[in-house]
Coordinates of C-alpha atoms in Angstrom, one line a residue:
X728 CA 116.1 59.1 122.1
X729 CA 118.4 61.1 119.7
X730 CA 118.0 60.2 116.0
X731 CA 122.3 60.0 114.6
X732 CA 122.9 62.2 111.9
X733 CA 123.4 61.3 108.0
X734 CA 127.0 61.5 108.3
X735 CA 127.1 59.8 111.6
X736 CA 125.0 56.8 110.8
X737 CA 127.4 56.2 107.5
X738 CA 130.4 55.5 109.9
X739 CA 127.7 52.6 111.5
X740 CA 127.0 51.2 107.7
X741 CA 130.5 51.2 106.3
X742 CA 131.8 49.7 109.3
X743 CA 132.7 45.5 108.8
X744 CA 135.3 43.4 110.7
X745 CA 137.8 44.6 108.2
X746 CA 137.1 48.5 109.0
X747 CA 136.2 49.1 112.3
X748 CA 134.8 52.7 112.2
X749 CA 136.8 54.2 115.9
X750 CA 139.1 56.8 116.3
X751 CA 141.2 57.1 119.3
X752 CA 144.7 57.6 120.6
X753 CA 147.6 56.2 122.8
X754 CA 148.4 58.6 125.5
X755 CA 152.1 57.4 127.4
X756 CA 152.3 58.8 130.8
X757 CA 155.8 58.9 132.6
X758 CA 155.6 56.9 136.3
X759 CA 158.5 59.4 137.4
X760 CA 155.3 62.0 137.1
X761 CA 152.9 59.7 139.0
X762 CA 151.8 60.2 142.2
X763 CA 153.2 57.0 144.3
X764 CA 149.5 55.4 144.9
X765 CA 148.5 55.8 141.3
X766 CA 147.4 52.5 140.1
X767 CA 144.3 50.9 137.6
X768 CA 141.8 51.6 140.6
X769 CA 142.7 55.2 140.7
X770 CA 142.0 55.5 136.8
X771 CA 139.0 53.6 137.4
X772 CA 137.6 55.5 140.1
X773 CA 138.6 58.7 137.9
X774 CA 136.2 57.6 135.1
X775 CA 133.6 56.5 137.2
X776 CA 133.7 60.7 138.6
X777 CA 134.0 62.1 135.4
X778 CA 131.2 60.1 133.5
X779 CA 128.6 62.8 133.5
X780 CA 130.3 65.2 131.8
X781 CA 129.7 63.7 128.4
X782 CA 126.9 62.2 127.3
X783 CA 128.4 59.6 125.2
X784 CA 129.9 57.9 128.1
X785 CA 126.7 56.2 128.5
X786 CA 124.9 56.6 125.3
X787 CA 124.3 53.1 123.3
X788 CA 123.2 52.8 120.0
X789 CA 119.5 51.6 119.0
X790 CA 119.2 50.7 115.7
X791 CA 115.9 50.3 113.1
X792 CA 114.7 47.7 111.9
X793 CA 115.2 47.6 107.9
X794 CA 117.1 50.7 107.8
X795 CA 113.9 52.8 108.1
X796 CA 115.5 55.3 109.5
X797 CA 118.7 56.0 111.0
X798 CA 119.9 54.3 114.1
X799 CA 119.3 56.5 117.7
X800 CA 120.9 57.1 120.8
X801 CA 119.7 56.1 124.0
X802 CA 120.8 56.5 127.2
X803 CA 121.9 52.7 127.8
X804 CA 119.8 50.6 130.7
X805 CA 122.1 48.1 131.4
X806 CA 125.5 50.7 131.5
X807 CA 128.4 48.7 133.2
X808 CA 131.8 51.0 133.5
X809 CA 133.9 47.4 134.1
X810 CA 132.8 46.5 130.3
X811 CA 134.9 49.6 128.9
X812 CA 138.3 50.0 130.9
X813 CA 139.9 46.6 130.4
X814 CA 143.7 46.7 131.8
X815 CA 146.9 44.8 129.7
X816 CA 150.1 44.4 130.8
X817 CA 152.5 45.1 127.6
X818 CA 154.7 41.8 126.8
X819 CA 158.4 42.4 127.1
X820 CA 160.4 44.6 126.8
X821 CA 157.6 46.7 127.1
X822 CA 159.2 49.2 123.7
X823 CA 157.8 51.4 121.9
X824 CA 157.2 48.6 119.2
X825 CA 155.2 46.5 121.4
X826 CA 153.1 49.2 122.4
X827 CA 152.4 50.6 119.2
X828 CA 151.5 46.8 118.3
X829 CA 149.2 46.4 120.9
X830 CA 147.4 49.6 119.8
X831 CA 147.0 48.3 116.1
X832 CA 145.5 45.2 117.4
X833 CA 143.3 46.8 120.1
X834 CA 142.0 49.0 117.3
X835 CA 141.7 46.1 114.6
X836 CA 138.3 45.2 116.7
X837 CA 135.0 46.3 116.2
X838 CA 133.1 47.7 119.5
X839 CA 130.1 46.0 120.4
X840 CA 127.1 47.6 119.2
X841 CA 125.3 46.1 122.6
X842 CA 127.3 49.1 124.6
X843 CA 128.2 52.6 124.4
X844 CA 130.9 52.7 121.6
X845 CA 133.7 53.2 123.5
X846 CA 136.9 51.9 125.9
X847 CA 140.1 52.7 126.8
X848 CA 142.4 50.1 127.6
X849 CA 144.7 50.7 130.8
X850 CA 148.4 49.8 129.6
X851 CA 151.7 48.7 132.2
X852 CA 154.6 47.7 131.7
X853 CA 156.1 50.1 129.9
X854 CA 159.7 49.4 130.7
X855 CA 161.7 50.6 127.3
X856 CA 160.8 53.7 125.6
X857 CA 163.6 56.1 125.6
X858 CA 162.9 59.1 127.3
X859 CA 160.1 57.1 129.6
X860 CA 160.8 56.2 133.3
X861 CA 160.6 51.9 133.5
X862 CA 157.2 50.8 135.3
X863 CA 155.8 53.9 133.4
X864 CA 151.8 53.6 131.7
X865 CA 149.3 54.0 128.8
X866 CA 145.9 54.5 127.9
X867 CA 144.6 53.3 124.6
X868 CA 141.0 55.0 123.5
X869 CA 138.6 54.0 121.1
X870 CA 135.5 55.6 120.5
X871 CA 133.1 54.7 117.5
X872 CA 133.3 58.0 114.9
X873 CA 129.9 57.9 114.6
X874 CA 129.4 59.7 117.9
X875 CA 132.4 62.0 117.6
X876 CA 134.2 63.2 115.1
X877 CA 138.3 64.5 115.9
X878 CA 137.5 67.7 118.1
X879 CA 134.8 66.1 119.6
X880 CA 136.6 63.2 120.6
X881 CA 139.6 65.7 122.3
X882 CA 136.9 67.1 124.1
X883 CA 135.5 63.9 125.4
X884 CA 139.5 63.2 126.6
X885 CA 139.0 66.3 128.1
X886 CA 136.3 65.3 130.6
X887 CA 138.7 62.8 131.7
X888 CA 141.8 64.6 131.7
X889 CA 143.2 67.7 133.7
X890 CA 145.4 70.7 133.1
X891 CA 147.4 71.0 136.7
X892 CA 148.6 67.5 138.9
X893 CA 145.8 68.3 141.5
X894 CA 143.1 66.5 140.0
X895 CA 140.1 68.8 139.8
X896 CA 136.8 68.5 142.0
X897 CA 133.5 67.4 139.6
X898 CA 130.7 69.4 141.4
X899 CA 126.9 68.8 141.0
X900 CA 124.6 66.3 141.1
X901 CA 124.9 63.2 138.2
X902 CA 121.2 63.5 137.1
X903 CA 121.3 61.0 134.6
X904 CA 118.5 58.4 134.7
X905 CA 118.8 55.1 132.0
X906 CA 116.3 54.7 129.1
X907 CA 114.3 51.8 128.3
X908 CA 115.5 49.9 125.3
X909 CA 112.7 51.0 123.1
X910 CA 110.0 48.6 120.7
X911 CA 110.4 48.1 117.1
X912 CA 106.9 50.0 116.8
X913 CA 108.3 53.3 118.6
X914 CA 111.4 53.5 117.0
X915 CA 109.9 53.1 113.3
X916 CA 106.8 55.9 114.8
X917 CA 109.5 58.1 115.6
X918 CA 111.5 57.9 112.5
X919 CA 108.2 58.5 110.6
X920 CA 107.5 62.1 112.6
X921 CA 111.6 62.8 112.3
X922 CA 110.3 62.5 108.2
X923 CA 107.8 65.7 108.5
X924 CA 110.2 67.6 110.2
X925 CA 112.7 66.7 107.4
X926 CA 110.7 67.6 105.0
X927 CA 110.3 71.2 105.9
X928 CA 113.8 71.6 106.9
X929 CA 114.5 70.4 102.9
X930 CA 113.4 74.2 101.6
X931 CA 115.9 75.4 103.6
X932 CA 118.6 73.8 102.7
X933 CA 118.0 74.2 99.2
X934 CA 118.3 77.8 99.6
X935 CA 121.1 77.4 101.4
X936 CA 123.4 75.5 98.4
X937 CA 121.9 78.8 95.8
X938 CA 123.2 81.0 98.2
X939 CA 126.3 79.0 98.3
X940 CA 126.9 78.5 95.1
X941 CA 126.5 81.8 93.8
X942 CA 128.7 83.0 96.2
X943 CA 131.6 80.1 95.4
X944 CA 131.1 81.3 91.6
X945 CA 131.2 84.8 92.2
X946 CA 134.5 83.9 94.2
X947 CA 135.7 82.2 91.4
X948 CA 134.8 84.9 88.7
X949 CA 136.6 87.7 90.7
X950 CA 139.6 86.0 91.2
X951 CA 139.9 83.0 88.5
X952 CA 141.0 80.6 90.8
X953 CA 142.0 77.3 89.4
X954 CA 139.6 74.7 90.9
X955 CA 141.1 71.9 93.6
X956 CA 141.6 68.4 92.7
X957 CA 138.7 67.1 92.3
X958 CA 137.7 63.7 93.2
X959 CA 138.5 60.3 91.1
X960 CA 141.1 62.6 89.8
X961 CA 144.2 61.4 91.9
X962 CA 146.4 58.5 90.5
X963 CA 146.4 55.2 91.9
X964 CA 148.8 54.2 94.4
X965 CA 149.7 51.2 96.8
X966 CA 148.2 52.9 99.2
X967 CA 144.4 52.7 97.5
X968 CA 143.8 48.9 97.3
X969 CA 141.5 46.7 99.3
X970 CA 142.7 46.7 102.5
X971 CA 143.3 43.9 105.3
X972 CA 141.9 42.7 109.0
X973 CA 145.7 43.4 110.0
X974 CA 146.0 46.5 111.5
X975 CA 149.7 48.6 111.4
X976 CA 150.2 51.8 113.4
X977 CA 153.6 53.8 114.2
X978 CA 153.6 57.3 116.1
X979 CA 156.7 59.9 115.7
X980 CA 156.7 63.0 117.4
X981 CA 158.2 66.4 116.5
X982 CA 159.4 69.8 117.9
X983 CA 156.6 72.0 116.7
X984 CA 159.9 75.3 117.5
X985 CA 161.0 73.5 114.1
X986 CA 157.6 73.8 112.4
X987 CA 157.5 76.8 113.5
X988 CA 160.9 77.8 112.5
X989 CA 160.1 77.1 108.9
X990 CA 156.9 79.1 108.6
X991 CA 158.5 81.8 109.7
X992 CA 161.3 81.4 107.2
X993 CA 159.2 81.5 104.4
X994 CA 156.7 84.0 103.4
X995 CA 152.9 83.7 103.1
X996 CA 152.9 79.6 104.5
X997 CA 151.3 78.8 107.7
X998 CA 151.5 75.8 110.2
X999 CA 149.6 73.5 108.1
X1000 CA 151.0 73.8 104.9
X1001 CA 154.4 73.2 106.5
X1002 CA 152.9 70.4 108.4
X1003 CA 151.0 68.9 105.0
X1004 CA 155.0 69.5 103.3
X1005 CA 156.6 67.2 105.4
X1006 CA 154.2 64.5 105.2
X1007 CA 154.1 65.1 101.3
X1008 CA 157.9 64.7 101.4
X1009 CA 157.8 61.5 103.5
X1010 CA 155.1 60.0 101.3
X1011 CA 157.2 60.5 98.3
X1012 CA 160.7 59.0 99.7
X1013 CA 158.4 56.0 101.1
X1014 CA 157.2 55.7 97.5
X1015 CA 160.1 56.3 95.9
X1016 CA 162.1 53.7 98.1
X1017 CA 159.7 51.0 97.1
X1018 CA 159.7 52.1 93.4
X1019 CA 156.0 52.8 93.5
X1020 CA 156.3 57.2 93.4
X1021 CA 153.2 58.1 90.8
X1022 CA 154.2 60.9 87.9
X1023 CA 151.2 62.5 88.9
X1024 CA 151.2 64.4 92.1
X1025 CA 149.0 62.6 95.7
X1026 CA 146.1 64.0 96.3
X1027 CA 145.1 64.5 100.5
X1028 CA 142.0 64.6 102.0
X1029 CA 142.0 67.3 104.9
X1030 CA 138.6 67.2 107.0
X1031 CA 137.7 70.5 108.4
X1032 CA 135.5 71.2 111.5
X1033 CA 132.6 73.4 111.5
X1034 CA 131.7 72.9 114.3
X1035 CA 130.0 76.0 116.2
X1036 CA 130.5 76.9 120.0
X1037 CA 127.2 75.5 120.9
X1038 CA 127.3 72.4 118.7
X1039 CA 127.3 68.8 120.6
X1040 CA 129.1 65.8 119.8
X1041 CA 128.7 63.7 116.2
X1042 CA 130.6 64.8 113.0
X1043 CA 130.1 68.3 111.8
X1044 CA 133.0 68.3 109.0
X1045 CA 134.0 69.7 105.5
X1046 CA 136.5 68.7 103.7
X1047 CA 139.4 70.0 101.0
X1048 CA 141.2 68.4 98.5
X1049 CA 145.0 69.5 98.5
X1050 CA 147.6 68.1 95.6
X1051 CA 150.6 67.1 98.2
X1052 CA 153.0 68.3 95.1
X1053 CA 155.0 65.1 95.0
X1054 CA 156.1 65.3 91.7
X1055 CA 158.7 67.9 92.9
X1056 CA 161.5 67.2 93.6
X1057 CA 162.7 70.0 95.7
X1058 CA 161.2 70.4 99.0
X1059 CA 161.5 74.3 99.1
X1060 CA 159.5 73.8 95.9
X1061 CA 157.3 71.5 97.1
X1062 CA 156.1 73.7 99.9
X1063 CA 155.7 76.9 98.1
X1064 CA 152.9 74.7 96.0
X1065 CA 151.2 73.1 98.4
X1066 CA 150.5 76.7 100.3
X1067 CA 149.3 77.7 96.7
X1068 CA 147.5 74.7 96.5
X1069 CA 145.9 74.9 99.9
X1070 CA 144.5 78.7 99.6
X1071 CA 142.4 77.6 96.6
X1072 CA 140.9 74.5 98.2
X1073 CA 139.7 76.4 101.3
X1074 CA 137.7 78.6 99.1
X1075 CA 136.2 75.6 97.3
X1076 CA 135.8 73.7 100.9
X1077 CA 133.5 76.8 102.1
X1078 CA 130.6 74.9 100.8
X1079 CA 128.1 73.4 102.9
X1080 CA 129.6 71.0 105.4
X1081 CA 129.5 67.5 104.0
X1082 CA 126.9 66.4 107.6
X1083 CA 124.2 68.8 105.9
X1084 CA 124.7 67.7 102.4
X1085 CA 123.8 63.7 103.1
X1086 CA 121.0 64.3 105.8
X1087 CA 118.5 64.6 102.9
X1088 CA 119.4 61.2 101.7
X1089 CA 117.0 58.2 103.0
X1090 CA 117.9 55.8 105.5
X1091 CA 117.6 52.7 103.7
X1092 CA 119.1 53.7 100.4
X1093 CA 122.2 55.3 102.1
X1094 CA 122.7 52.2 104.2
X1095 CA 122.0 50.2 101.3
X1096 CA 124.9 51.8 99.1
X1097 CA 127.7 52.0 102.0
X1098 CA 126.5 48.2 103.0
X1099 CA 127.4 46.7 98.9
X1100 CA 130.3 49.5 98.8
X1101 CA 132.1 47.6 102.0
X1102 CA 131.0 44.4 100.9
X1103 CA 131.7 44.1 97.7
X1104 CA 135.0 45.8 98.3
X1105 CA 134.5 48.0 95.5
X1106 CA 136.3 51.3 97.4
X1107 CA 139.8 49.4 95.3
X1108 CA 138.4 48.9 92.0
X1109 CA 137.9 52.0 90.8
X1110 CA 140.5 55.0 90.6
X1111 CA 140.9 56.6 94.0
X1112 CA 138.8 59.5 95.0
X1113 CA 142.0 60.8 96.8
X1114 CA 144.9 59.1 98.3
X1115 CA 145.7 59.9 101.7
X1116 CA 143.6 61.8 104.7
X1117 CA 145.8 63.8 106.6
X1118 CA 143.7 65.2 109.7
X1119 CA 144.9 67.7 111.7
X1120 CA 143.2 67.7 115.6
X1121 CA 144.8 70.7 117.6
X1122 CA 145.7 69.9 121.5
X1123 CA 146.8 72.2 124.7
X1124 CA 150.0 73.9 124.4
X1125 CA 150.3 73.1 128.2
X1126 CA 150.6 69.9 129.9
X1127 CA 147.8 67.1 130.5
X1128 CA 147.6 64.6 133.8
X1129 CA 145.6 61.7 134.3
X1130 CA 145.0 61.6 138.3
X1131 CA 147.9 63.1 139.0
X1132 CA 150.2 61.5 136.2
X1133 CA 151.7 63.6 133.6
X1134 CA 151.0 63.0 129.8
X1135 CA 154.1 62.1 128.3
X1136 CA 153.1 61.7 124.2
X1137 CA 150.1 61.6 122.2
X1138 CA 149.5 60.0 119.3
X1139 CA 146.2 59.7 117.3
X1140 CA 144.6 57.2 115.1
X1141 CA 141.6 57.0 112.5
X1142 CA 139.8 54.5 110.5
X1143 CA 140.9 53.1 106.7
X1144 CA 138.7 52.0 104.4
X1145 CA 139.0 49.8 101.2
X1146 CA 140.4 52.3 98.4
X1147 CA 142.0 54.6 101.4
X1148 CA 144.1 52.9 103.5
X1149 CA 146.2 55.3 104.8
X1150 CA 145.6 57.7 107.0
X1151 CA 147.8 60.2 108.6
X1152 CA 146.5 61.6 112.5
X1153 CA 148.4 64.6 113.0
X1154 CA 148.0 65.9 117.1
X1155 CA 149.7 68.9 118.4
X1156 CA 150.4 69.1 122.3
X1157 CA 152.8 70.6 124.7
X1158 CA 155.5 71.8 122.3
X1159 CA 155.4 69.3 119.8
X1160 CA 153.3 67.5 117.0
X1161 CA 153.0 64.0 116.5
X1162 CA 151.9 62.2 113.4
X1163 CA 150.3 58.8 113.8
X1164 CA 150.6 56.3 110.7
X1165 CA 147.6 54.1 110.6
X1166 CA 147.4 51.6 107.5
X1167 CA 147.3 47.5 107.5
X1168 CA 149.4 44.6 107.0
X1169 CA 149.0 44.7 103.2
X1170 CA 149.3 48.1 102.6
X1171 CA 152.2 49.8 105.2
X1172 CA 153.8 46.6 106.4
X1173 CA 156.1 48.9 107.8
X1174 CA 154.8 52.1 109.8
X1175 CA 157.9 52.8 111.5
X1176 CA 160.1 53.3 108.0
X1177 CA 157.3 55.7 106.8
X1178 CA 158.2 57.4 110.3
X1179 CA 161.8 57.6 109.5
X1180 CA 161.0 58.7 105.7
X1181 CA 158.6 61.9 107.2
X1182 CA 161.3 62.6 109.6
X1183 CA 164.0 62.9 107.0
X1184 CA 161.5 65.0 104.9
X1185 CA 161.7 67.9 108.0
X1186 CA 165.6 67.2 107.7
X1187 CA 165.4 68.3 104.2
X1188 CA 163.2 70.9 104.2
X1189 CA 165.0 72.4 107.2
X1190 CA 168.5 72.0 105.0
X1191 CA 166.8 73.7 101.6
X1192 CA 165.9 76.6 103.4
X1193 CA 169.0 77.3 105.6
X1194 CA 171.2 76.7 101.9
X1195 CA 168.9 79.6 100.6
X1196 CA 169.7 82.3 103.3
X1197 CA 168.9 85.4 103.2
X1198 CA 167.8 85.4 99.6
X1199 CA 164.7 82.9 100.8
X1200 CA 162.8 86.1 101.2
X1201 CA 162.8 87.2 97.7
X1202 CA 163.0 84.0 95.9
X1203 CA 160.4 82.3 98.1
X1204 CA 157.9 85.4 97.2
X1205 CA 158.9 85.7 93.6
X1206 CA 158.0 81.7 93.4
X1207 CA 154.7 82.6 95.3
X1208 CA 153.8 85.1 92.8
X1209 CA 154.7 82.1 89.9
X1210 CA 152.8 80.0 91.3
X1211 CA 149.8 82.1 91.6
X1212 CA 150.2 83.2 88.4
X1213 CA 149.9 79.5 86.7
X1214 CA 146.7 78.9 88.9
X1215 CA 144.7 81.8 87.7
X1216 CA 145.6 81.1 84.0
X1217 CA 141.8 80.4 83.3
X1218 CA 143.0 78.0 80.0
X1219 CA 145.1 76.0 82.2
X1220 CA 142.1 75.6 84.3
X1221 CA 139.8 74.2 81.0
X1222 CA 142.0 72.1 80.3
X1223 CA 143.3 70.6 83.7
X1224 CA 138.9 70.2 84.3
X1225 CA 138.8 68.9 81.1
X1226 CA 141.2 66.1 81.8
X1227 CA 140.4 65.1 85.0
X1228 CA 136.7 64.5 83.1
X1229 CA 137.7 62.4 81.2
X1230 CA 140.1 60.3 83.8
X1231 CA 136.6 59.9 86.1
X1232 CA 134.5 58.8 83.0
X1233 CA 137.2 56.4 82.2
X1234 CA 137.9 55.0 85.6
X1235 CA 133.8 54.9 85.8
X1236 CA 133.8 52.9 82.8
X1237 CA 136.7 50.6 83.3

């Protein structure tokens, strides 16, 4: 038995019907790359090889009785693989649309808490996506996020998936033996010792956040950085209502040479801030089209892994708050604050990662608060704490196959929650990025016009820079050094705290 973490056993309370708590992707393989027997059985009989490589292939989750403590993993007794690889046939004409259709809905259910939290739908049919061969296939995966959080997930695909055409040979025994589903009485004995052990880790930890913290200040002191946003500070937007049952997802992918091209065009950015530019530039055309673009700039979410090189599966995250700069109008502009904005927040996101800051909390009173939080729908009555997660999971530079068949696209998805319902999945692989929209009915009716809006945001940014030739060197610097210059003004600072203050006891109070 292997007690979930703070963080992980959140995912398990926020979840309801409206917000299943999964993250997954569709992978589109190409038949012309197939081998000519591939077919379901051969995908079948590739999972059934690959299963002990990760332990949350057969891991089910036990939960306590009264929240006494947080739910466990077990290795599940009654494991059947049939349960999690169901096969679909996409309806005609077997587009793009329709797949990316079928992936909203498959993902608009919750998993059954009876089995290990995950499946992957087997998907033919595929008989009009440009660029695909007719006859070609899918895979739709979902696994629960409170087993895995975005690297750990790829590395789960990874078990699964392999780098040449030859599939390879698993060696070595599979060693793993079921666990009895355990009594009410042993789980709640257990939870009680997990307490002790708690307790004494508790010193630790606060040592840990002095240490921390008088290092962030010291940081701060040195070099007057003007804080991040901070949370309930962003303005309130369509996309931070209550959200629907009604799943909407649309995937577009990119040439990461152009990404590429553009961070080496302008001094001091990197990959992500060009990356974060383009989806701030799609966000505000989307807006501005529907007459809904806020004065105030968005605010993104951008989770950060800690994870270490001996670290498991489950979430082990941070987080930074970037302002996306939408209140600019010109993209050049726009990106040159975003990379400003984007240096200070990874300062401020060096605290502790937010897994260690919630594993002090108790059981019941955590489950308690994310239980009436869902259910009273209260994540879009208040102002937002941000406005959109955009998550960035890096893949292979290099080509993937699934027995034999070559991975076309990629294209990722995460869970919305009431007060948040967009989320951006950003996934890099084999010379190009793809970002996959993931809202619902009520909030993005229309994923595939947000596509077209972030890919006419790369258009422009790509236009700005080539009108500013050779000059972009200088001026881009010169607008750097501004830019810096305006965040260190420790006044500004006061007063831009100061405000955002007040907006949080006001939204509180309201």
């Amino acid at each position: 038995m292997e007690m979930l973490s703070a963080l992980d056993a959140t995912f398990i309370y926020l979840e309801s019907e409206r917000s299943p708590m999964a993250i997954g992707a569709v992978y589109v393989m190409d038949a012309k790359d197939a081998p000519g027997d591939f077919s379901y059985q051969t995908w079948y009989s590739l999972v059934e090889s690959r299963l002990k490589l990760s332990k949350v292939f057969r891991q089910r989750l036990v939960e306590v009785p009264l929240d006494l403590s947080f739910p466990y993993w077990i290795k599940d007794p009654g494991f059947c693989l049939d349960d999690h690889l169901p096969a679909v046939e996409l309806p005609k004409p077997g587009g793009m649309s329709e797949l990316m259709q079928l992936a909203a809905q498959t993902w608009g259910q919750v998993l059954d808490r009876e089995r290990p939290l995950w499946d992957v739908t087997f998907v033919t049919g595929i008989n009009s996506i440009p660029g695909i061969s007719k006859g070609s296939f899918a895979l739709i995966t979902r696994v629960h996020h409170a087993a895995v959080d975005g690297k750990a997930s790829t590395e789960m695909m990874t078990a699964l998936l392999d780098m040449t055409s030859e599939p390879r040979n698993i060696e070595g025994e599979d060693t793993w033996e079921p666990e009895e589903l355990p009594s009410t009485l042993g789980v709640i004995t257990h939870s009680w010792l997990k307490a002790g052990q708690k307790a004494v880790e508790l010193a630790g930890f606060v040592g840990k956040v002095a240490v921390g913290t008088a290092q962030l200040q010291g940081e701060r002191w040195l070099k007057k950085i003007e804080p991040p946003p901070r949370l309930l500070s962003a303005p309130t937007t369509i996309f931070n209502q209550p959200i629907d049952s009604a799943r909407t997802f649309w995937g577009r992918n990119f040439d990461f040479e152009r990404i590429r091209a553009i961070r080496k065009a302008v001094p001091g950015v990197t990959i992500n801030d060009v990356v974060l530019a383009i989806c701030a530039g799609g966000l505000r055309r989307y807006l501005s089209d529907r007459g809904e673009l806020p004065v105030k700039p968005l605010v993104a979410m951008a989770p950060i892994s800690v994870r270490g090189e001996e670290e498991g599966t489950g979430n082990q995250v941070s987080a930074m708050l970037v302002s996306l700069a939408t209140d600019i109008d010109n993209a050049l502009d726009r990106l040159i604050h975003i990379r400003a904005n984007t240096q200070r927040s990874k300062i401020h996101a060096g605290a502790l990662p937010a897994n260690q800051i919630t594993e002090f909390l108790p059981s019941e009173t955590l489950a308690a608060a994310a239980r009436v939080y869902t259910r009273t729908r209260l994540g879009g009555r208040h102002r937002p704490f941000f406005n959109v997660t955009i998550t960035n999971v890096p893949g292979p530079p290099v080509p993937l196959y699934v027995a034999g068949a070559r991975i076309h696209s990629a294209f990722g998805m995460a869970p919305i929650l009431d007060g948040l319902g967009l989320i951006l999945v950003v996934l890099s692989y084999h010379g190009r990025i793809s970002i996959g929209i993931n809202s619902c009915e009520q909030i993005v009716p229309d994923p595939g016009n947000m596509a077209e809006c972030i890919e006419h945001s790369l258009d422009e940014l790509e236009h700005v820079i080539s009108q500013a030739g050779p000059a972009l060197d200088i001026a881009g610097q010169t607008k750097i050094e501004e830019v810096r210059r305006e965040a260190n003004d420790p006044l500004k600072a006061f007063h831009d705290a100061s405000r955002a203050l007040d907006e949080a006891i006001e939204s509180l109070g309201d």
